[in-house]
Coordinates of C-alpha atoms in Angstrom, one line a residue:
M1 CA -0.2 0.1 -0.1
D2 CA 1.1 3.3 -0.8
H3 CA -0.2 7.1 -0.1
F4 CA -0.2 8.0 -4.1
T5 CA -3.9 8.5 -5.0
Y6 CA -6.1 10.1 -7.8
I7 CA -7.5 13.0 -5.6
D8 CA -10.0 15.2 -7.9
G9 CA -8.4 13.8 -11.1
Q10 CA -5.1 14.8 -10.0
L11 CA -2.6 11.7 -8.9
S12 CA -1.4 13.2 -5.8
A13 CA 1.0 12.4 -3.2
E14 CA -0.4 12.4 0.2
D15 CA -2.7 15.7 -0.2
V16 CA -0.3 17.3 -2.5
P17 CA -1.1 17.0 -6.1
L18 CA 2.0 16.0 -8.0
K19 CA 1.3 18.6 -10.6
A20 CA 1.7 21.3 -8.0
L21 CA 5.5 20.0 -7.1
A22 CA 6.0 19.9 -10.9
E23 CA 5.0 23.8 -11.3
A24 CA 7.0 24.7 -8.0
Y25 CA 10.3 22.3 -8.5
G26 CA 10.4 21.4 -12.3
T27 CA 10.8 18.0 -14.0
P28 CA 12.0 15.6 -13.3
F29 CA 11.9 15.0 -10.0
Y30 CA 11.5 12.4 -7.0
C31 CA 8.8 12.5 -4.5
Y32 CA 8.5 10.5 -1.2
S33 CA 5.8 9.9 1.2
T34 CA 6.0 10.3 4.7
A35 CA 2.9 8.3 5.3
T36 CA 3.9 5.6 3.2
L37 CA 7.5 5.3 5.2
V38 CA 5.6 5.5 8.5
R39 CA 3.3 2.7 7.2
H40 CA 6.0 0.2 6.0
Y41 CA 8.4 0.5 8.5
T42 CA 5.5 0.2 11.2
V43 CA 4.2 -2.9 9.5
F44 CA 7.7 -4.5 9.4
A45 CA 8.4 -3.9 13.0
D46 CA 5.2 -5.2 14.1
A47 CA 5.5 -8.4 12.1
L48 CA 8.6 -8.9 14.3
A49 CA 6.6 -8.3 17.6
G50 CA 7.8 -10.7 20.4
L51 CA 11.3 -11.0 19.4
D52 CA 14.2 -9.1 20.6
A53 CA 14.3 -7.4 16.9
H54 CA 16.7 -4.7 15.8
I55 CA 15.7 -3.0 12.4
H56 CA 18.6 -1.6 10.5
Y57 CA 17.4 0.1 7.6
A58 CA 19.9 -0.9 4.5
V59 CA 20.6 2.9 3.7
K60 CA 21.9 1.9 0.0
A61 CA 18.2 1.4 -1.0
N62 CA 17.4 5.5 -0.4
A63 CA 20.1 7.6 1.4
N64 CA 18.4 10.8 1.6
I65 CA 18.8 12.4 4.8
A66 CA 15.1 13.4 5.4
V67 CA 14.3 10.0 4.3
L68 CA 16.6 8.5 6.8
S69 CA 15.7 11.2 9.9
T70 CA 12.0 10.0 9.3
L71 CA 13.3 6.4 9.8
A72 CA 15.1 7.5 12.8
S73 CA 12.0 9.2 14.4
L74 CA 10.7 5.6 14.1
G75 CA 13.5 4.1 16.2
A76 CA 15.2 2.6 12.7
G77 CA 19.0 2.2 13.0
A78 CA 21.1 1.7 10.0
D79 CA 22.8 -0.6 7.8
I80 CA 25.6 0.7 5.9
V81 CA 28.6 -0.4 3.5
S82 CA 30.9 2.8 3.3
L83 CA 31.9 5.4 5.8
G84 CA 30.0 7.9 3.6
E85 CA 27.3 6.6 4.5
L86 CA 27.8 6.6 8.1
K87 CA 28.4 10.3 7.9
L88 CA 24.9 10.4 6.1
T89 CA 23.1 8.5 9.0
L90 CA 24.8 10.5 11.8
A91 CA 23.7 13.5 10.1
A92 CA 20.3 12.3 10.1
G93 CA 20.2 11.4 13.9
I94 CA 20.6 7.7 13.6
P95 CA 23.5 6.7 16.0
A96 CA 26.7 4.9 15.1
S97 CA 25.3 2.8 18.2
K98 CA 22.4 1.5 16.1
T99 CA 24.5 1.1 13.1
V100 CA 26.0 -2.4 11.2
F101 CA 28.6 -1.9 8.9
S102 CA 28.5 -4.4 6.1
G103 CA 30.4 -4.6 2.7
V104 CA 33.2 -6.7 1.3
G105 CA 35.7 -4.2 0.8
K106 CA 36.0 -1.9 3.8
T107 CA 39.2 0.0 3.7
A108 CA 41.2 0.3 6.9
D109 CA 40.2 4.1 7.0
E110 CA 36.6 3.0 7.0
M111 CA 37.3 0.2 9.5
R112 CA 39.0 2.9 12.0
G113 CA 36.2 5.7 11.2
A114 CA 33.6 3.0 12.2
L115 CA 35.6 2.1 15.5
E116 CA 36.3 5.6 16.5
A117 CA 32.5 6.5 15.8
G118 CA 31.3 3.3 17.7
V119 CA 29.3 1.4 15.7
H120 CA 27.1 -1.6 17.0
Q121 CA 28.8 -4.7 14.8
L122 CA 30.8 -4.7 11.6
N123 CA 30.0 -7.4 9.6
V124 CA 33.2 -9.1 8.3
E125 CA 33.0 -11.2 4.8
S126 CA 36.4 -12.7 4.5
L127 CA 39.8 -14.0 6.4
E128 CA 41.4 -11.1 4.7
E129 CA 39.3 -7.9 6.0
L130 CA 39.4 -9.9 9.3
A131 CA 43.4 -9.7 9.6
V132 CA 43.0 -5.8 8.4
L133 CA 40.4 -5.3 10.8
S134 CA 42.6 -6.8 13.8
E135 CA 45.4 -4.8 12.9
V136 CA 43.4 -1.7 12.8
A137 CA 41.4 -2.4 16.0
S138 CA 44.4 -3.6 18.0
G139 CA 46.3 -0.6 17.3
M140 CA 43.6 1.6 18.4
G141 CA 43.3 -0.6 21.6
V142 CA 39.8 -1.4 21.3
M143 CA 37.7 -4.8 20.5
A144 CA 35.8 -4.7 17.2
P145 CA 32.3 -6.1 17.5
V146 CA 32.5 -8.6 14.5
A147 CA 29.5 -11.1 13.3
I148 CA 31.0 -12.8 10.4
R149 CA 28.9 -13.5 7.2
V150 CA 28.4 -16.7 6.0
N151 CA 27.4 -17.6 2.3
P152 CA 24.9 -20.3 2.8
D153 CA 25.1 -21.6 -0.9
V154 CA 20.8 -21.0 -1.3
D155 CA 19.7 -19.7 -4.4
A156 CA 17.3 -16.6 -3.8
K157 CA 15.4 -17.2 -7.0
T158 CA 15.9 -13.3 -7.9
H159 CA 17.8 -11.3 -10.3
K160 CA 21.3 -12.4 -11.2
K161 CA 22.8 -8.9 -10.0
I162 CA 21.1 -8.8 -6.8
T163 CA 21.5 -12.4 -5.7
T164 CA 24.1 -12.7 -2.9
G165 CA 24.0 -16.1 -1.6
L166 CA 25.3 -18.3 -3.5
S167 CA 28.7 -19.6 -3.6
E168 CA 29.8 -18.3 -6.8
N169 CA 29.1 -14.6 -5.5
K170 CA 31.6 -12.5 -3.6
F171 CA 29.9 -12.2 -0.5
G172 CA 30.1 -13.9 2.8
I173 CA 32.6 -17.0 3.7
A174 CA 32.0 -19.9 1.8
W175 CA 29.9 -22.2 4.0
A176 CA 32.5 -25.1 4.0
Q177 CA 34.6 -22.5 5.7
A178 CA 32.7 -21.0 7.8
E179 CA 33.8 -23.0 11.0
D180 CA 37.2 -22.7 10.6
V181 CA 37.1 -19.0 9.8
F182 CA 35.3 -18.5 13.4
N183 CA 37.9 -20.8 15.0
Q184 CA 40.8 -18.0 13.6
A185 CA 39.0 -15.1 14.6
R186 CA 38.7 -16.0 18.2
N187 CA 42.4 -16.0 18.2
M188 CA 43.1 -12.7 16.7
A189 CA 43.9 -9.6 18.7
G190 CA 41.1 -7.0 18.5
I191 CA 38.2 -9.1 17.3
D192 CA 35.5 -9.7 19.5
V193 CA 33.2 -12.5 17.9
V194 CA 29.6 -11.6 18.6
G195 CA 27.5 -13.0 16.1
V196 CA 26.8 -14.8 12.9
A197 CA 25.3 -12.7 9.7
V198 CA 23.6 -13.9 6.5
H199 CA 22.1 -11.9 3.8
I200 CA 21.3 -14.0 0.5
G201 CA 20.1 -11.3 -1.9
S202 CA 17.3 -8.6 -2.8
Q203 CA 13.9 -8.5 -4.2
L204 CA 12.7 -11.9 -3.1
T205 CA 9.5 -13.1 -3.6
D206 CA 9.3 -16.4 -1.7
L207 CA 9.9 -17.4 1.7
V208 CA 11.8 -20.8 0.6
P209 CA 15.2 -19.5 0.1
Y210 CA 14.9 -17.6 3.5
R211 CA 14.0 -20.7 5.0
A212 CA 16.6 -22.8 3.9
A213 CA 19.3 -20.2 4.7
Y214 CA 17.7 -19.5 8.1
T215 CA 17.9 -23.1 8.9
K216 CA 21.5 -23.6 8.1
V217 CA 22.6 -20.7 10.0
R218 CA 20.5 -21.7 13.0
D219 CA 22.4 -24.9 13.0
L220 CA 25.8 -23.5 12.6
V221 CA 25.2 -21.2 15.9
E222 CA 24.2 -24.4 17.3
R223 CA 27.5 -25.6 16.7
L224 CA 29.4 -22.8 17.3
R225 CA 27.7 -22.4 21.1
A226 CA 28.9 -26.1 21.6
Q227 CA 32.5 -25.0 20.7
G228 CA 32.3 -22.1 23.4
F229 CA 31.7 -19.1 21.1
D230 CA 29.3 -16.6 22.7
I231 CA 26.9 -16.1 20.0
R232 CA 25.2 -12.7 20.9
V233 CA 23.3 -11.7 17.7
V234 CA 22.4 -13.2 14.4
D235 CA 22.0 -11.2 11.6
L236 CA 19.3 -12.2 9.3
G237 CA 19.6 -9.3 6.6
G238 CA 17.3 -8.2 4.7
G239 CA 15.8 -8.3 0.9
L240 CA 12.0 -8.9 1.1
G241 CA 10.7 -8.3 -2.1
I242 CA 7.7 -5.5 -3.1
P243 CA 5.0 -5.7 -6.4
Y244 CA 6.4 -3.8 -9.4
E245 CA 4.1 -5.7 -11.7
A246 CA 2.8 -9.2 -10.9
E247 CA 4.9 -10.2 -8.0
N248 CA 3.5 -11.4 -5.1
P249 CA 6.0 -11.2 -2.3
P250 CA 4.9 -13.0 1.0
S251 CA 4.0 -10.1 3.7
P252 CA 6.1 -8.9 6.0
A253 CA 3.8 -10.8 8.5
E254 CA 4.5 -14.0 6.7
Y255 CA 8.2 -13.3 6.7
G256 CA 7.8 -12.7 10.8
A257 CA 5.7 -15.9 11.5
M258 CA 8.7 -17.7 9.6
V259 CA 11.5 -16.1 11.2
K260 CA 9.9 -17.0 14.5
E261 CA 9.2 -20.5 13.7
I262 CA 13.2 -21.0 13.0
M263 CA 14.7 -18.5 15.4
G264 CA 12.3 -17.5 18.1
D265 CA 13.9 -19.5 20.8
I266 CA 17.4 -19.0 19.5
G267 CA 18.4 -16.9 22.7
C268 CA 19.9 -13.9 21.4
P269 CA 19.0 -10.7 19.6
L270 CA 18.2 -10.9 15.6
A271 CA 19.1 -8.1 13.4
F272 CA 17.4 -7.1 10.1
E273 CA 18.1 -5.1 7.4
P274 CA 15.1 -4.1 5.3
G275 CA 15.5 -1.5 2.6
R276 CA 13.6 -1.8 -0.7
M277 CA 10.5 -3.1 1.2
I278 CA 10.5 0.1 3.6
V279 CA 11.1 2.9 0.8
G280 CA 10.5 1.0 -2.5
N281 CA 6.6 2.0 -3.1
A282 CA 6.8 5.5 -0.9
G283 CA 8.6 7.5 -4.0
V284 CA 7.7 8.1 -7.6
L285 CA 9.6 9.8 -10.0
V286 CA 7.5 12.5 -12.0
S287 CA 8.4 13.6 -15.7
R288 CA 6.9 15.5 -18.4
V289 CA 6.4 14.5 -22.2
V290 CA 8.6 16.2 -24.4
Y291 CA 7.5 15.0 -27.7
V292 CA 5.4 12.1 -28.9
K293 CA 7.5 10.8 -31.7
K294 CA 5.6 8.9 -34.6
G295 CA 7.5 5.6 -36.1
I296 CA 6.7 3.4 -38.7
D297 CA 5.9 0.5 -36.5
R298 CA 5.7 2.3 -33.2
T299 CA 5.0 5.2 -31.4
F300 CA 7.6 6.8 -28.7
L301 CA 6.6 8.8 -25.6
I302 CA 9.7 10.9 -25.2
L303 CA 10.2 11.9 -21.6
D304 CA 12.6 14.9 -20.0
A305 CA 13.7 11.5 -17.4
A306 CA 16.3 9.4 -18.5
M307 CA 18.3 6.1 -17.7
N308 CA 20.6 8.5 -15.5
D309 CA 18.0 9.3 -13.5
L310 CA 16.2 5.9 -13.1
I311 CA 18.5 3.0 -14.1
R312 CA 17.0 0.4 -12.9
P313 CA 14.9 -0.4 -16.3
A314 CA 18.5 -0.4 -17.9
M315 CA 20.7 -2.3 -15.9
Y316 CA 17.9 -5.0 -14.6
D317 CA 15.1 -5.0 -17.0
A318 CA 13.4 -4.2 -14.3
Y319 CA 9.2 -3.1 -14.4
H320 CA 8.1 0.2 -13.1
A321 CA 4.3 1.0 -13.6
V322 CA 4.2 4.5 -15.4
V323 CA 1.1 6.4 -15.0
A324 CA -0.5 9.9 -16.0
V325 CA -0.6 12.3 -13.4
D326 CA -4.0 13.6 -14.7
E327 CA -6.1 11.0 -14.5
P328 CA -7.7 9.3 -17.9
A329 CA -10.7 10.6 -19.0
S330 CA -11.4 7.7 -21.2
D331 CA -10.2 3.9 -21.2
A332 CA -8.5 4.5 -24.6
R333 CA -5.1 3.3 -24.7
A334 CA -2.2 2.8 -27.0
P335 CA 1.3 0.7 -27.2
V336 CA 4.4 3.1 -26.8
D337 CA 8.0 2.7 -26.3
I338 CA 8.6 4.9 -23.3
V339 CA 12.0 6.4 -23.4
G340 CA 14.2 9.3 -22.4
P341 CA 16.6 11.8 -24.4
V342 CA 19.8 10.1 -23.4
C343 CA 22.1 9.2 -26.3
E344 CA 21.7 5.3 -25.8
S345 CA 19.6 2.9 -26.9
G346 CA 19.2 1.3 -23.1
D347 CA 17.8 4.6 -22.3
T348 CA 14.3 2.8 -22.5
F349 CA 12.0 2.3 -19.5
A350 CA 9.2 0.3 -21.5
R351 CA 8.6 -1.5 -24.6
Q352 CA 4.9 -1.7 -26.2
R353 CA 3.3 -0.5 -23.0
D354 CA -0.1 0.3 -22.7
M355 CA -0.7 3.7 -21.6
P356 CA -3.6 6.4 -21.9
V357 CA -3.1 8.8 -24.9
L358 CA -0.8 11.3 -24.2
Q359 CA 0.6 14.7 -25.5
A360 CA 3.8 16.6 -25.6
G361 CA 3.6 18.7 -22.2
D362 CA 1.8 15.9 -20.0
L363 CA 3.0 14.4 -16.7
V364 CA 3.6 10.7 -15.9
A365 CA 4.8 9.3 -12.6
F366 CA 6.8 6.3 -12.1
R367 CA 5.6 4.2 -9.5
S368 CA 7.6 2.0 -6.8
A369 CA 10.8 4.4 -7.6
G370 CA 11.6 5.0 -3.8
A371 CA 14.5 2.2 -3.9
Y372 CA 17.5 2.3 -5.9
G373 CA 16.1 5.3 -7.8
A374 CA 17.8 8.6 -6.8
V375 CA 20.6 6.9 -4.8
M376 CA 21.4 5.6 -8.3
S377 CA 21.5 8.2 -10.4
S378 CA 24.4 10.3 -12.1
T379 CA 25.2 13.2 -14.6
Y380 CA 25.5 11.2 -17.4
N381 CA 25.3 13.3 -20.8
G382 CA 25.8 16.2 -18.8
R383 CA 22.1 15.8 -17.0
D384 CA 21.2 17.4 -13.7
L385 CA 20.6 15.2 -10.4
V386 CA 17.0 15.7 -10.0
P387 CA 15.5 17.3 -6.8
E388 CA 14.1 14.9 -4.5
I389 CA 10.6 16.3 -2.4
L390 CA 9.4 15.0 0.8
V391 CA 5.6 15.3 1.3
N392 CA 4.0 14.7 4.9
G393 CA 0.1 15.3 4.4
A394 CA -0.4 18.8 3.0
A395 CA 3.0 20.1 3.6
H396 CA 6.0 19.4 1.3
A397 CA 9.7 20.0 1.4
L398 CA 12.7 20.4 -1.0
V399 CA 15.3 17.5 0.7
A400 CA 17.6 17.5 -1.9
E401 CA 18.2 20.2 -4.3
R402 CA 18.8 20.0 -8.3
Y403 CA 22.3 19.6 -8.8
T404 CA 23.0 21.3 -12.2
I405 CA 25.6 21.4 -14.7
D406 CA 26.8 24.6 -13.3
D407 CA 27.6 23.0 -10.1
M408 CA 29.4 20.0 -12.0
I409 CA 31.7 22.6 -14.0
K410 CA 32.7 24.2 -10.5
R411 CA 34.0 20.7 -9.1
Q412 CA 36.3 20.5 -12.1
R413 CA 39.5 21.9 -12.8
I414 CA 41.9 22.7 -16.0
P415 CA 45.3 21.9 -15.3
D416 CA 47.9 24.7 -15.3
W417 CA 49.6 23.1 -18.6
L418 CA 46.3 23.7 -20.5
D419 CA 45.5 27.1 -19.0
N420 CA 44.9 29.7 -21.6
A421 CA 45.8 27.4 -24.3
T422 CA 44.4 27.5 -27.8
P423 CA 43.6 24.8 -30.1
K424 CA 46.3 24.2 -32.9
E425 CA 45.0 24.8 -36.4
A426 CA 44.7 21.6 -38.4
T427 CA 47.2 20.7 -41.1
G428 CA 47.1 18.5 -44.2

């Protein structure tokens, strides 16, 4: 459920017509709904009631500090994968003590920064990383709280670019090596092994892979405890999917019931790292039709939004529902290719999508664009980073300014040897 509905013929974010936001901020722009963020977080938290559950929102899904601050006000911690994300969460009011630092490539400087800030836990993904963390932590005279991420070799049945739990993936300790790595870790200076972590992928639409992975993790925890390990946390990751098109993912309540069945008596806190499930349907990308181009065998709906603004269709062949901001007056529809202005054939959002009859100047909205939308955008083709708007009832605020070509030019420099250089005349 989201809070983007037609009111008096206008698609609105809560009580604010998207057309009014387009007039105020220009297009394209991202718009997020506070009510949807609150609802999705609350539904997920309620599904875990009765467990000693700690929710660490996966910042990579949407890193806008207003979104982060909204979730912080609800009690969320953070799951981060860089020192930059740590700075964003701190700016948004999420304390380091509620932050889990994940990721396969943490540098020594990032480890040092995380330990200085006092992060709750570092999820370590290789023996090589453990060795570096041991050197950093012991050099600082501190103990690093470590959960070792294991790779259960479970197929998440999701897109190949977002599955993380197979042996061929770069994530986690191979299952056959897990116990050996735990035993090496407890003899390393500066390392406090506090738990086991697992994460098998994103946009999961079936509980079967979760059940398989969590069952293996529970068995591992029991074996480790029998060897004297004090396992004080089990981090179950995130990845619960949302409906983009015809998907029918399990509800948070169904997911929570499965977790309680397998982990309810594990005897320690459980950590969760939801991302897309919280923010995916809480955002839309609003764009204006530039041209309706009539081709020989198809019609192109050319928008002012492009793949640099929303790369998921180009990168993952992802589906996003595209709807008219003005509620269609009739049922007349026709197939169109929905494309952007970037000089790439890949700049295509949809092919032969049935759409209402639209004209140049009309507005459309990409639904379910709150996750991996703005956060993955770029300035490719010298295009702006578009503004982001947060709505709360009838109120709205600019929460990320448009980053323009002038801003891009300001951060670039011409080296001294090219200063005042003039092109040479062509010869021959």
